[in-house]
Structure formats: structure tokens, C-alpha cells
Coordinates of C-alpha atoms and ligand atoms in Angstrom, one line a residue:
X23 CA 113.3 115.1 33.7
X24 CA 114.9 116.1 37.2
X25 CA 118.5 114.4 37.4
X26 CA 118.2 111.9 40.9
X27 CA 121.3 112.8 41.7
X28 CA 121.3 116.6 41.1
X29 CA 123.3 118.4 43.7
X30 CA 121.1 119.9 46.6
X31 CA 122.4 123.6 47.1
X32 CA 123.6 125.2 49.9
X33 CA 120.8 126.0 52.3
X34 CA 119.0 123.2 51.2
X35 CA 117.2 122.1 54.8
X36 CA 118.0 118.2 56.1
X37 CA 115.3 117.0 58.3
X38 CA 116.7 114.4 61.6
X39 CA 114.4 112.1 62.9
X40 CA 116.1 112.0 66.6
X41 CA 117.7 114.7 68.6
X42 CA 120.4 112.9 70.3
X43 CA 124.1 112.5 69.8
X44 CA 124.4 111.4 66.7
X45 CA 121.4 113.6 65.3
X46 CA 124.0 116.9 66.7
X47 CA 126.8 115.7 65.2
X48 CA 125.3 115.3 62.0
X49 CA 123.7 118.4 62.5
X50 CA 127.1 119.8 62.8
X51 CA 128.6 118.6 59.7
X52 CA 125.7 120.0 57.7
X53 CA 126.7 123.3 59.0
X54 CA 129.8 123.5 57.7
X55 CA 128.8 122.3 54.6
X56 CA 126.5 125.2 54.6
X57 CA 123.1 123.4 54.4
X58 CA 120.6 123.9 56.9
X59 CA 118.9 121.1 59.7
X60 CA 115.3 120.5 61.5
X61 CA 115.1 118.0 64.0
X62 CA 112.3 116.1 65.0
X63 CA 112.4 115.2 68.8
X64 CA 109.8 115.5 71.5
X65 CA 112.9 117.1 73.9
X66 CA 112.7 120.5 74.3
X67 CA 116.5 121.5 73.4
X68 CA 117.6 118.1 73.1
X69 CA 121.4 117.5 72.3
X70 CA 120.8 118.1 68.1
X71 CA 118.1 120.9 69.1
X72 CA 120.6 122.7 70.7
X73 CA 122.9 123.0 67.2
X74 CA 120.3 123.0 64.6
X75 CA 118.4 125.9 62.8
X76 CA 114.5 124.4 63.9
X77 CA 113.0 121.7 66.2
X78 CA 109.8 120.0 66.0
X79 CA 109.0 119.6 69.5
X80 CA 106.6 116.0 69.1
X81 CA 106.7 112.5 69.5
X82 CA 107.6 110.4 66.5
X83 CA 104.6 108.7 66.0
X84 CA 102.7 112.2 64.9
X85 CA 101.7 112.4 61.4
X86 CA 101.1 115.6 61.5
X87 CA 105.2 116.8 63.0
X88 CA 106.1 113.9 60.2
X89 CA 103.8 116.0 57.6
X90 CA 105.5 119.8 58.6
X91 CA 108.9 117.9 58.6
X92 CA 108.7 116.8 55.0
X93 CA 107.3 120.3 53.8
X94 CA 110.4 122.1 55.9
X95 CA 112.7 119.7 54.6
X96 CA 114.5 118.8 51.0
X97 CA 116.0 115.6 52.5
X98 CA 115.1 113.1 55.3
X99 CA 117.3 111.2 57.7
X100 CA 117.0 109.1 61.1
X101 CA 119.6 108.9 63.7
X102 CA 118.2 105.7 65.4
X103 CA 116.0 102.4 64.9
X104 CA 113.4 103.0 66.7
X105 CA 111.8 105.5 64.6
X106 CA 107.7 105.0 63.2
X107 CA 107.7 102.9 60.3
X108 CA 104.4 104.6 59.4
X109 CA 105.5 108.5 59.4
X110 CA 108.7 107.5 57.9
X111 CA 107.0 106.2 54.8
X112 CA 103.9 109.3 55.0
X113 CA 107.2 111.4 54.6
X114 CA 108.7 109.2 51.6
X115 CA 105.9 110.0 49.5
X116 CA 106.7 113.6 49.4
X117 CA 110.6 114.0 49.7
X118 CA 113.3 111.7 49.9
X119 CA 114.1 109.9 52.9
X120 CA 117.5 107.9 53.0
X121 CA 118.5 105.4 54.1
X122 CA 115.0 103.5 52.5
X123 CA 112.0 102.7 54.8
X124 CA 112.7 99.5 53.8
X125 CA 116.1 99.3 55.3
X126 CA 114.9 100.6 58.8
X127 CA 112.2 98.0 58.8
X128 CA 114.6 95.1 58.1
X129 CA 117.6 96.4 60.6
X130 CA 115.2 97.4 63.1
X131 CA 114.0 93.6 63.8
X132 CA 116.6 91.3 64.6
X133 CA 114.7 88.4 62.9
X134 CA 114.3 90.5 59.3
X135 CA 117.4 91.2 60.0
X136 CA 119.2 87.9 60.0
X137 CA 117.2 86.3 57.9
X138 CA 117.9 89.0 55.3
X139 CA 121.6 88.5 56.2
X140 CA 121.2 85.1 55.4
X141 CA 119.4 85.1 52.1
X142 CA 122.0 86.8 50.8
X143 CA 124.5 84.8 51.9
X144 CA 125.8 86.4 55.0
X145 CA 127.5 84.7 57.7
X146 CA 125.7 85.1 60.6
X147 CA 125.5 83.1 64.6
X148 CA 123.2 80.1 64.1
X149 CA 119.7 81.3 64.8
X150 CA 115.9 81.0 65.1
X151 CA 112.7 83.3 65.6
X152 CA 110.7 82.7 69.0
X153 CA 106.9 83.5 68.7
X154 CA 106.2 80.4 71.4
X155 CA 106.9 78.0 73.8
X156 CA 107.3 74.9 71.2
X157 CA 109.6 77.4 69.2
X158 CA 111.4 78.2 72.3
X159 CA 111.7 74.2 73.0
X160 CA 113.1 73.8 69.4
X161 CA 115.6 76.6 69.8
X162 CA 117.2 74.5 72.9
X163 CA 116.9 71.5 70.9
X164 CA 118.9 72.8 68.0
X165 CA 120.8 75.8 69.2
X166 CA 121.3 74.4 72.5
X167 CA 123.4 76.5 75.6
X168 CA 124.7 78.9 76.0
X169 CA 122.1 80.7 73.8
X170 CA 121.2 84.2 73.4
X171 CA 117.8 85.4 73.8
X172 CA 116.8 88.8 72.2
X173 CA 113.9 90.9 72.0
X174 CA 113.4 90.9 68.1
X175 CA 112.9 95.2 67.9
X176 CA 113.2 97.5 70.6
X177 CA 116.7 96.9 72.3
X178 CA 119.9 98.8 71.6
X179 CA 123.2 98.6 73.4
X180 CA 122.5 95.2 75.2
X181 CA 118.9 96.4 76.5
X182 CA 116.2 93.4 76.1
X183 CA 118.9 90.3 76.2
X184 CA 120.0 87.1 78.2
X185 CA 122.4 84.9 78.3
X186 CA 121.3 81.4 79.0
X187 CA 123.9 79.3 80.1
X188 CA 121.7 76.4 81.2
X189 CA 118.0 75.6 81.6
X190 CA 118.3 76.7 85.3
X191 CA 118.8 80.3 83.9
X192 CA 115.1 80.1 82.5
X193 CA 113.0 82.3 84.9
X194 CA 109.4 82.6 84.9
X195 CA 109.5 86.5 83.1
X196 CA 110.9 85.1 80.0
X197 CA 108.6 82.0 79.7
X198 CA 105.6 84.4 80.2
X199 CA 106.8 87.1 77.8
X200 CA 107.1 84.4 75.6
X201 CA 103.4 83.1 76.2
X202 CA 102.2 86.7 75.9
X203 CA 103.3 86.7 72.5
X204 CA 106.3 88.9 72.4
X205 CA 108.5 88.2 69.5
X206 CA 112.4 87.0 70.2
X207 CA 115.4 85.4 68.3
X208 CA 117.7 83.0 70.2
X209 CA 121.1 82.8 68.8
X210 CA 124.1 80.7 69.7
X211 CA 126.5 82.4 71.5
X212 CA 129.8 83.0 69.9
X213 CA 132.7 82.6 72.0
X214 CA 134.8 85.3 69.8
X215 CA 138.0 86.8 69.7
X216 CA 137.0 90.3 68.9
X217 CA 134.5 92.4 67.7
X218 CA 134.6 94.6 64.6
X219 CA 133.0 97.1 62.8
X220 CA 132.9 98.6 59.3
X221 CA 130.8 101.8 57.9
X222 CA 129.9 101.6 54.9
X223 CA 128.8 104.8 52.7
X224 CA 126.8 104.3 49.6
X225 CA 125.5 107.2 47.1
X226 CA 122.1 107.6 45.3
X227 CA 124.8 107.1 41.6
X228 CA 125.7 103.4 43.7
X229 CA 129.3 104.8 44.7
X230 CA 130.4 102.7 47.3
X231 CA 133.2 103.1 49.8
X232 CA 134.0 101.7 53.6
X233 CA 135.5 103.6 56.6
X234 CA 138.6 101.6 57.7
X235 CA 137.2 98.7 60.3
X236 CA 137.0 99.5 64.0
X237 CA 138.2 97.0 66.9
X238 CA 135.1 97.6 69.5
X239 CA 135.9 96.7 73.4
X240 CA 132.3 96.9 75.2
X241 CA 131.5 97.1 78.9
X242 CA 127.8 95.9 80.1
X243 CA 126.8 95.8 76.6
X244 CA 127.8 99.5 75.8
X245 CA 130.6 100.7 73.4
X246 CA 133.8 101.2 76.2
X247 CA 136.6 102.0 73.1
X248 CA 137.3 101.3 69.6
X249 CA 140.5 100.5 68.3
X250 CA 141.5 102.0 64.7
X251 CA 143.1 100.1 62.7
X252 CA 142.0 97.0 64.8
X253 CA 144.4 94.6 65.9
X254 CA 143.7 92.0 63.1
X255 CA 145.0 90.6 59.9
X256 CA 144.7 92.6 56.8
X257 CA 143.1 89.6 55.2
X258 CA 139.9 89.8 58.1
X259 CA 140.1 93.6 57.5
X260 CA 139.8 93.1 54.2
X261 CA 137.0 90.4 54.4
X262 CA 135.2 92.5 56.4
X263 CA 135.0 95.5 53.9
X264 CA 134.1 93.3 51.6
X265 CA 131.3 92.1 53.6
X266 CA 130.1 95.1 54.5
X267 CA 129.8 96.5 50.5
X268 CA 128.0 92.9 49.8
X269 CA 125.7 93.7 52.5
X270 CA 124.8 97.2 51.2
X271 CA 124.6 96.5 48.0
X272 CA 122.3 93.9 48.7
X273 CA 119.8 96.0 50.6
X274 CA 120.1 99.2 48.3
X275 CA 121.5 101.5 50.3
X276 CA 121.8 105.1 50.1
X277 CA 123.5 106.3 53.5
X278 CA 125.4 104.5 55.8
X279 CA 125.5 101.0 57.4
X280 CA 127.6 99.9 60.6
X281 CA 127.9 96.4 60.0
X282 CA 128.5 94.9 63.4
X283 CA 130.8 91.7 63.1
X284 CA 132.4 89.2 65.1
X285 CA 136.0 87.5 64.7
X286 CA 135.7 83.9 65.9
X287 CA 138.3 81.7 67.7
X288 CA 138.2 79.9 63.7
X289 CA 139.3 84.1 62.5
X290 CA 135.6 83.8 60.8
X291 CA 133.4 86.8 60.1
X292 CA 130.1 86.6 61.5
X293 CA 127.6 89.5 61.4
X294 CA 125.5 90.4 64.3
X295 CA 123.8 93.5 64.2
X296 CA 123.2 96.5 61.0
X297 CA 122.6 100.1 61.5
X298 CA 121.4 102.5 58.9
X299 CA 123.3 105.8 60.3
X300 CA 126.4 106.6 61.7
X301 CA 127.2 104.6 64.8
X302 CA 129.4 105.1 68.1
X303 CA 132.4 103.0 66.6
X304 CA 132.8 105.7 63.8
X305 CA 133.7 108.7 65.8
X306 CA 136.9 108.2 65.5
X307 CA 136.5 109.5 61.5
X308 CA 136.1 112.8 63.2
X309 CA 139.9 113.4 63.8
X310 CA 141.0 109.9 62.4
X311 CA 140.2 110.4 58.6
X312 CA 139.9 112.9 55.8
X313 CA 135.8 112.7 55.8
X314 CA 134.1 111.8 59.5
X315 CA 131.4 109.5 58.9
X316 CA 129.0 112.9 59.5
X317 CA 130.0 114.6 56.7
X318 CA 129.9 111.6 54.4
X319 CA 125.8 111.3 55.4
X320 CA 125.7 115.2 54.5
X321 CA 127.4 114.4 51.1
X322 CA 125.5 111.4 50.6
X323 CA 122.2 113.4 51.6
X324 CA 122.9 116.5 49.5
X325 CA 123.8 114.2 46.4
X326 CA 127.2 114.9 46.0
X327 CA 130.4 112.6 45.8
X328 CA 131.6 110.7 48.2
X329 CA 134.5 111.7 50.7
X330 CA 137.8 110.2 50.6
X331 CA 137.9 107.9 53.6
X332 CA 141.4 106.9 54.0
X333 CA 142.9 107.2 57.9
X334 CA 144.9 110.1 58.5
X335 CA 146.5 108.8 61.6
X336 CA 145.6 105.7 63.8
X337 CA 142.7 106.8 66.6
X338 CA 141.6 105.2 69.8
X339 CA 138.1 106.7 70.9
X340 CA 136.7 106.3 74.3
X341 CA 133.0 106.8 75.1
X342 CA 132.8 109.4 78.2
X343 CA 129.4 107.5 80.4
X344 CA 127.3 109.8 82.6
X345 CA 129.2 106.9 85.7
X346 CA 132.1 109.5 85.1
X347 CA 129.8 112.1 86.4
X348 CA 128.1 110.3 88.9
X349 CA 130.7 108.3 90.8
X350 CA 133.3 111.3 90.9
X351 CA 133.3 113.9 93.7
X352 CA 133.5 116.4 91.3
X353 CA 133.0 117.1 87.3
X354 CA 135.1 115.8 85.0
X355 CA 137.7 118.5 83.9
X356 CA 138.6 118.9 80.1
X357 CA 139.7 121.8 79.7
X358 CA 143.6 120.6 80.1
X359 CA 143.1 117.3 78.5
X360 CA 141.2 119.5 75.3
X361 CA 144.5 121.4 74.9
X362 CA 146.7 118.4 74.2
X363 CA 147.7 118.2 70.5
X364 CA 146.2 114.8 69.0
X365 CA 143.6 114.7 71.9
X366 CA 139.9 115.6 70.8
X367 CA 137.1 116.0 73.4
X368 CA 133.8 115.8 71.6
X369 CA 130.8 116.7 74.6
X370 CA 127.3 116.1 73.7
X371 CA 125.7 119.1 75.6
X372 CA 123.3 116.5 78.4
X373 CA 123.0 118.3 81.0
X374 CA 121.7 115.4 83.3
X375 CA 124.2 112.5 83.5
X376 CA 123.2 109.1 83.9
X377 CA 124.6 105.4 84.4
X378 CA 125.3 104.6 81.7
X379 CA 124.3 107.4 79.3
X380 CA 126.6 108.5 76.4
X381 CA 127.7 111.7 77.5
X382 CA 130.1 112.4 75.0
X383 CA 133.7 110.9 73.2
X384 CA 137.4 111.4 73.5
X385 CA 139.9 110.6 70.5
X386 CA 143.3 110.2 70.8
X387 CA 145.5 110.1 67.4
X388 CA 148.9 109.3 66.8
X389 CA 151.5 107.9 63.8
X390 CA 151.2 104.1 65.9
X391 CA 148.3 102.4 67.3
X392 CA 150.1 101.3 70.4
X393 CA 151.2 104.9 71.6
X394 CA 147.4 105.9 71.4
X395 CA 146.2 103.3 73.3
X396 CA 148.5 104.1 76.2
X397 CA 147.5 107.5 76.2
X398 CA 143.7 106.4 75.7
X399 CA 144.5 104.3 78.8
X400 CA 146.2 106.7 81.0
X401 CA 143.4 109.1 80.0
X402 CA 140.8 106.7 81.4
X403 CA 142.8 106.3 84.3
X404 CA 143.1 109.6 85.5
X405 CA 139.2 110.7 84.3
X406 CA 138.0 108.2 86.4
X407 CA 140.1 109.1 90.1
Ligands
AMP515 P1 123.5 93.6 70.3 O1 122.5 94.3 71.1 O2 123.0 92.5 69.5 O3 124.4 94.6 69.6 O4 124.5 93.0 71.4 C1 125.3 93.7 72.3 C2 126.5 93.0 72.6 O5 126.2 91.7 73.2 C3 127.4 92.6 71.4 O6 128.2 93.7 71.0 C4 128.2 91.4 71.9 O7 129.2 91.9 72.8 C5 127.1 90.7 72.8 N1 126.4 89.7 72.0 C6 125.3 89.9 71.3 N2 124.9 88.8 70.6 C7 125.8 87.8 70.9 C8 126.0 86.5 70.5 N3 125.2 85.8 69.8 N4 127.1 85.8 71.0 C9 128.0 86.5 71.9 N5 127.8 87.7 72.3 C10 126.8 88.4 71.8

């Protein structure tokens, strides 16, 4: 019998579901472990097109680019949620794709995903599914304002969500997307200190091991700067690592997992969000640790050991929007800032910038937290005159 957790050799080929950001810098990390990547993206020369060795130019909901993908590939991955359920689990019957099918399915609905969170024991915002008007009524009844009210799949980075403060913020679009039977969660809203992250990495043998947490400041519902180590106690650090190896364990996983958290006014943990893949609050593990959350997939992926994930240094990382483009009379300049010691421009290769898109990261290291962040700040400060 074939060991499950035989090493794949080098030039083994990794197949991406997604071209973007993520799917690039993955992409990248494979490289220099010397294995090979196809993406599938219906971009021409998207931003992981660009670095890979093949891309299958077609929309994601195409058996037949999920059928040449799996005989191209040795391995299967996704950089996003939003991927098709159905090609993802065509593709699963031929080759390994991690993490699971099932994992996408639950994380990529907000009301699998919470209820999931909560069979298991998770702490998570009081919440309930909306699939009508008499739910909707009960969800006021028992949740009460301010509430939350999410589209249960389809958003990402605050896209498909209000915030009722009182009835009189009801409007007619939500009462009729709720008639035409469009599924949403309402959720209390937590009035919380901070926000944290953890990644958590898991291998096919059940190795398990988390990045060190991230603090995450957002801005309109995007990721503005993360914070490494966050300014908590160890004890919530520590909670939350443990909560985010519960959580894994508990689905399965082989991959990663950003648990999304929040720290409450009470300094309780309660989980809002899960992503199977790396996520925006881990790029500081490119300059900030000994493995970057990229090449921990790659390992993971290629069935090897995991990476040691201890922090080299403490990392600030800010997210550089397409605004910076936009509302400046001219380009950004990097070239100066990319020659500072312990400053790391990472650029995503968009040519088109856009409110609000991710156009690349900066990280700043340093021994102390505080010297970072003033140099994260001044950064910010001058990119943006
Ligand atoms: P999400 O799309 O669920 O990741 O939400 C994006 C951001 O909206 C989160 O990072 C929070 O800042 C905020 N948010 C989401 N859900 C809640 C909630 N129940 N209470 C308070 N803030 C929330």
C-alpha cells in the first residue's frame, strides 16, 4: 500500500484554484521549494498566472478546466471561498485536494459555519439563520439591536452586511431580499476590544501547530494592519491558539485555517469567521517568522513536516489599497522605502488599481513591537501625501 503521507518530490505539480494574491504568493513558495504550480483562473495573466509554470484560462464552474487540472496536478488547493463545490469534489475523486471539500462547504456559509462552531463547542456572537420574514421577526425578538445581518455565502471583507442599529435602519431592499428567499444570519453585534487572528497549520500525519496570533485593525471592513505579537495578555494569546487547534481538529483539517476571533470588553474569545488558506493577517510570517504561512501550505501540500513557526522578530504589516494609487497625484514610490533594512515591500503585480483593491503589503520588523508601529505609522503617513 501507498504510504498517505509519502513525500511528493520535487517537481511534483500543485494545482491553485484562484489566481489572485494569495494564489501568487503561494505560487511563490512552491518555487523555492522546487515543486511546480498550475492555476486555475479565468484572468488572463492574473496576479498567480503571472509566477506560475501553467494557467487554465476558465471559469470555476467548468468541469472540464476542473478535469485537465486534476490530470496536470499531484495536489489540489484553493486560495478563496468562493470556489464550486461541485468541481472541487469531481477533482477529489482523482487526486487529493486539501483542505477537504467538506471544510470549504462549511466555512464558505456563515450559518454551517457557526453552527459547526457551536456543536463543537465554540464560542461564537449569539446568532440565528434568516430564510424569512417570521425568522427575521424572531431574530429581533431574541437577538434584538444592534444586530448584524449577513448574507450567509458570497461576502468577503465586509461585502453583503448591515448593521442595524434600530428598526428604522430596515429598508425595503433587505425585507425583499429576504421574501425572495435569500439566505442570511443575524448576529449580535459585539462591542469588542480587539480583533485577533490565529493560523493554524495541520498535516495529513495530524501534526498540528499555530502561527503566533495577529492584532487586526480594519478600515470599511478591509484588513488596514496587523499587529504581531498583538497587544494582549499571554493568557488570551494562549486561549486563542488553543482555540484555533480545537477548531481544526474538529473539522479534520489538512492545510491551514485563520480563525477570525474577537476579544470582548469581558477579555472573552469569540470566533467570527474561518478560512481554509492563508489569509491577509498572516503575511507578516513572510519576514516575521522562520516558515511564512506559504510555505507551510507547500509543506503541508507536498506531505512533508511541518515548519517551525516561532517569530523571528515582532512585524507590523500594512495592506497597500489601490486608494493609494487613485487619490495620489502620482505612483506610489518604493524603491527607497524597499531598501530600508527590516522594511519588506511585497507588490502583487495588478496593474489596474481600485478603491479598495489589495494591491499589495508592506512589513516592518523590529526587536520591539512599539518601534515597528511607529515606523508602520510614519510609513503610512508619508505613502499617503
Ligand atoms: P466578516 O465579513 O464577518 O469577516 O466581517 C468583517 C468585519 O466586520 C469584521 O472583521 C468585524 O470588524 C465586523 N463584524 C463582523 N461581524 C460582527 C459582529 N457580529 N459584531 C461586530 N462587528 C462585526
Amino acid at each position: 500500500m501507498i504510504s498517505r503521507s509519502k513525500k511528493l518530490p520535487p517537481g511534483s505539480v500543485i494545482g491553485i484554484i484562484g489566481g489572485g494574491q494569495l494564489g501568487r504568493m503561494l505560487s511563490q513558495a512552491a518555487k523555492n521549494l522546487e515543486y511546480k504550480t498550475v492555476i486555475l483562473d479565468p484572468i488572463p495573466l492574473c496576479p498567480a498566472g503571472q509566477v506560475s509554470d501553467h494557467q487554465i484560462v476558465a471559469n470555476y464552474n467548468s468541469i472540464s478546466a476542473a478535469k485537465s487540472l486534476s490530470n496536470m496536478c499531484d495536489v489540489v488547493t484553493y486560495e478563496f471561498e468562493n470556489v464550486d463545490l461541485e468541481c472541487l469534489m469531481k477533482i477529489s475523486e482523482d487526486i487529493d485536494v486539501f483542505p477537504s471539500p467538506e471544510i470549504l462547504r462549511i466555512s464558505s456559509n456563515r450559518i454551517l459555519e457557526k453552527q459547526k462552531l457551536r456543536n463543537i463547542g465554540a464560542p461564537t456572537v449569539e446568532f440565528l439563520p434568516i430564510n424569512s420574514i417570521e425568522d427575521f421577526n424572531q431574530a429581533k425578538r431574541i437577538i434584538g439591536f444592534p444586530m448584524i445581518i449577513k448574507t450567509a455565502s458570497s461576502g468577503y471583507d465586509g461585502k453583503g452586511q448591515k448593521l442595524l442599529k434600530s428598526e428604522h435602519d430596515i429598508d425595503d431592499y433587505l425585507i425583499n431580499s429576504i421574501n425572495t428567499k435569500k439566505s442570511f444570519i443575524a448576529e449580535d453585534f459585539s462591542d469588542f476590544n480587539c480583533e485577533i487572528s490565529v493560523i493554524c497549520a495541520r498535516n495529513i500525519e495530524g501534526d498540528i501547530i499555530t502561527f503566533f496570533p495577529s492584532e487586526n485593525i480594519h478600515e470599511n471592513h478591509i484588513l488596514n494592519i496587523s499587529i504581531v505579537p498583538p497587544r494582549v495578555s499571554n493568557k488570551v494569546i494562549t486561549s486563542a491558539r488553543n482555540l484555533a487547534i480545537n477548531v481544526a481538529e474538529a473539522l479534520d483539517l489538512v492545510g491551514l485555517l485563520a480563525v477570525e476571533m474577537f476579544l470582548t470588553k469581558n477579555n472573552e474569545l469569540l470566533i467570527n469567521e474561518l478560512a481554509p488558506r492563508p489569509h491577509n493577517s498572516g503575511h507578516y510570517t513572510m519576514n516575521g517568522c522562520e516558515t511564512s504561512q506559504f510555505t507551510q501550505l507547500i509543506k503541508i501540500l507536498t506531505k512533508q513536516p511541518l515548519g517551525n513557526t516561532n517569530l523571528s522578530c515582532s512585524s507590523v504589516m500594512i495592506n497597500l489599497l489601490g486608494d493609494l494609487w487613485i487619490n495620489n497625484s502620482s505612483k506610489p514610490d518604493f524603491d527607497k522605502l524597499n531598501k530600508s533594512k527590516n522594511i519588506f515591500v511585497h507588490l502583487y503585480g495588478k496593474d489596474e488599481p481600485r478603491i479598495g483593491r489589495k494591491m499589495g503589503h508592506i512589513n516592518i520588523t523590529s526587536e520591539n513591537i512599539s518601534d515597528a508601529f511607529i515606523k508602520a505609522m510614519e510609513i503610512k503617513s508619508k505613502l499617503s501625501n
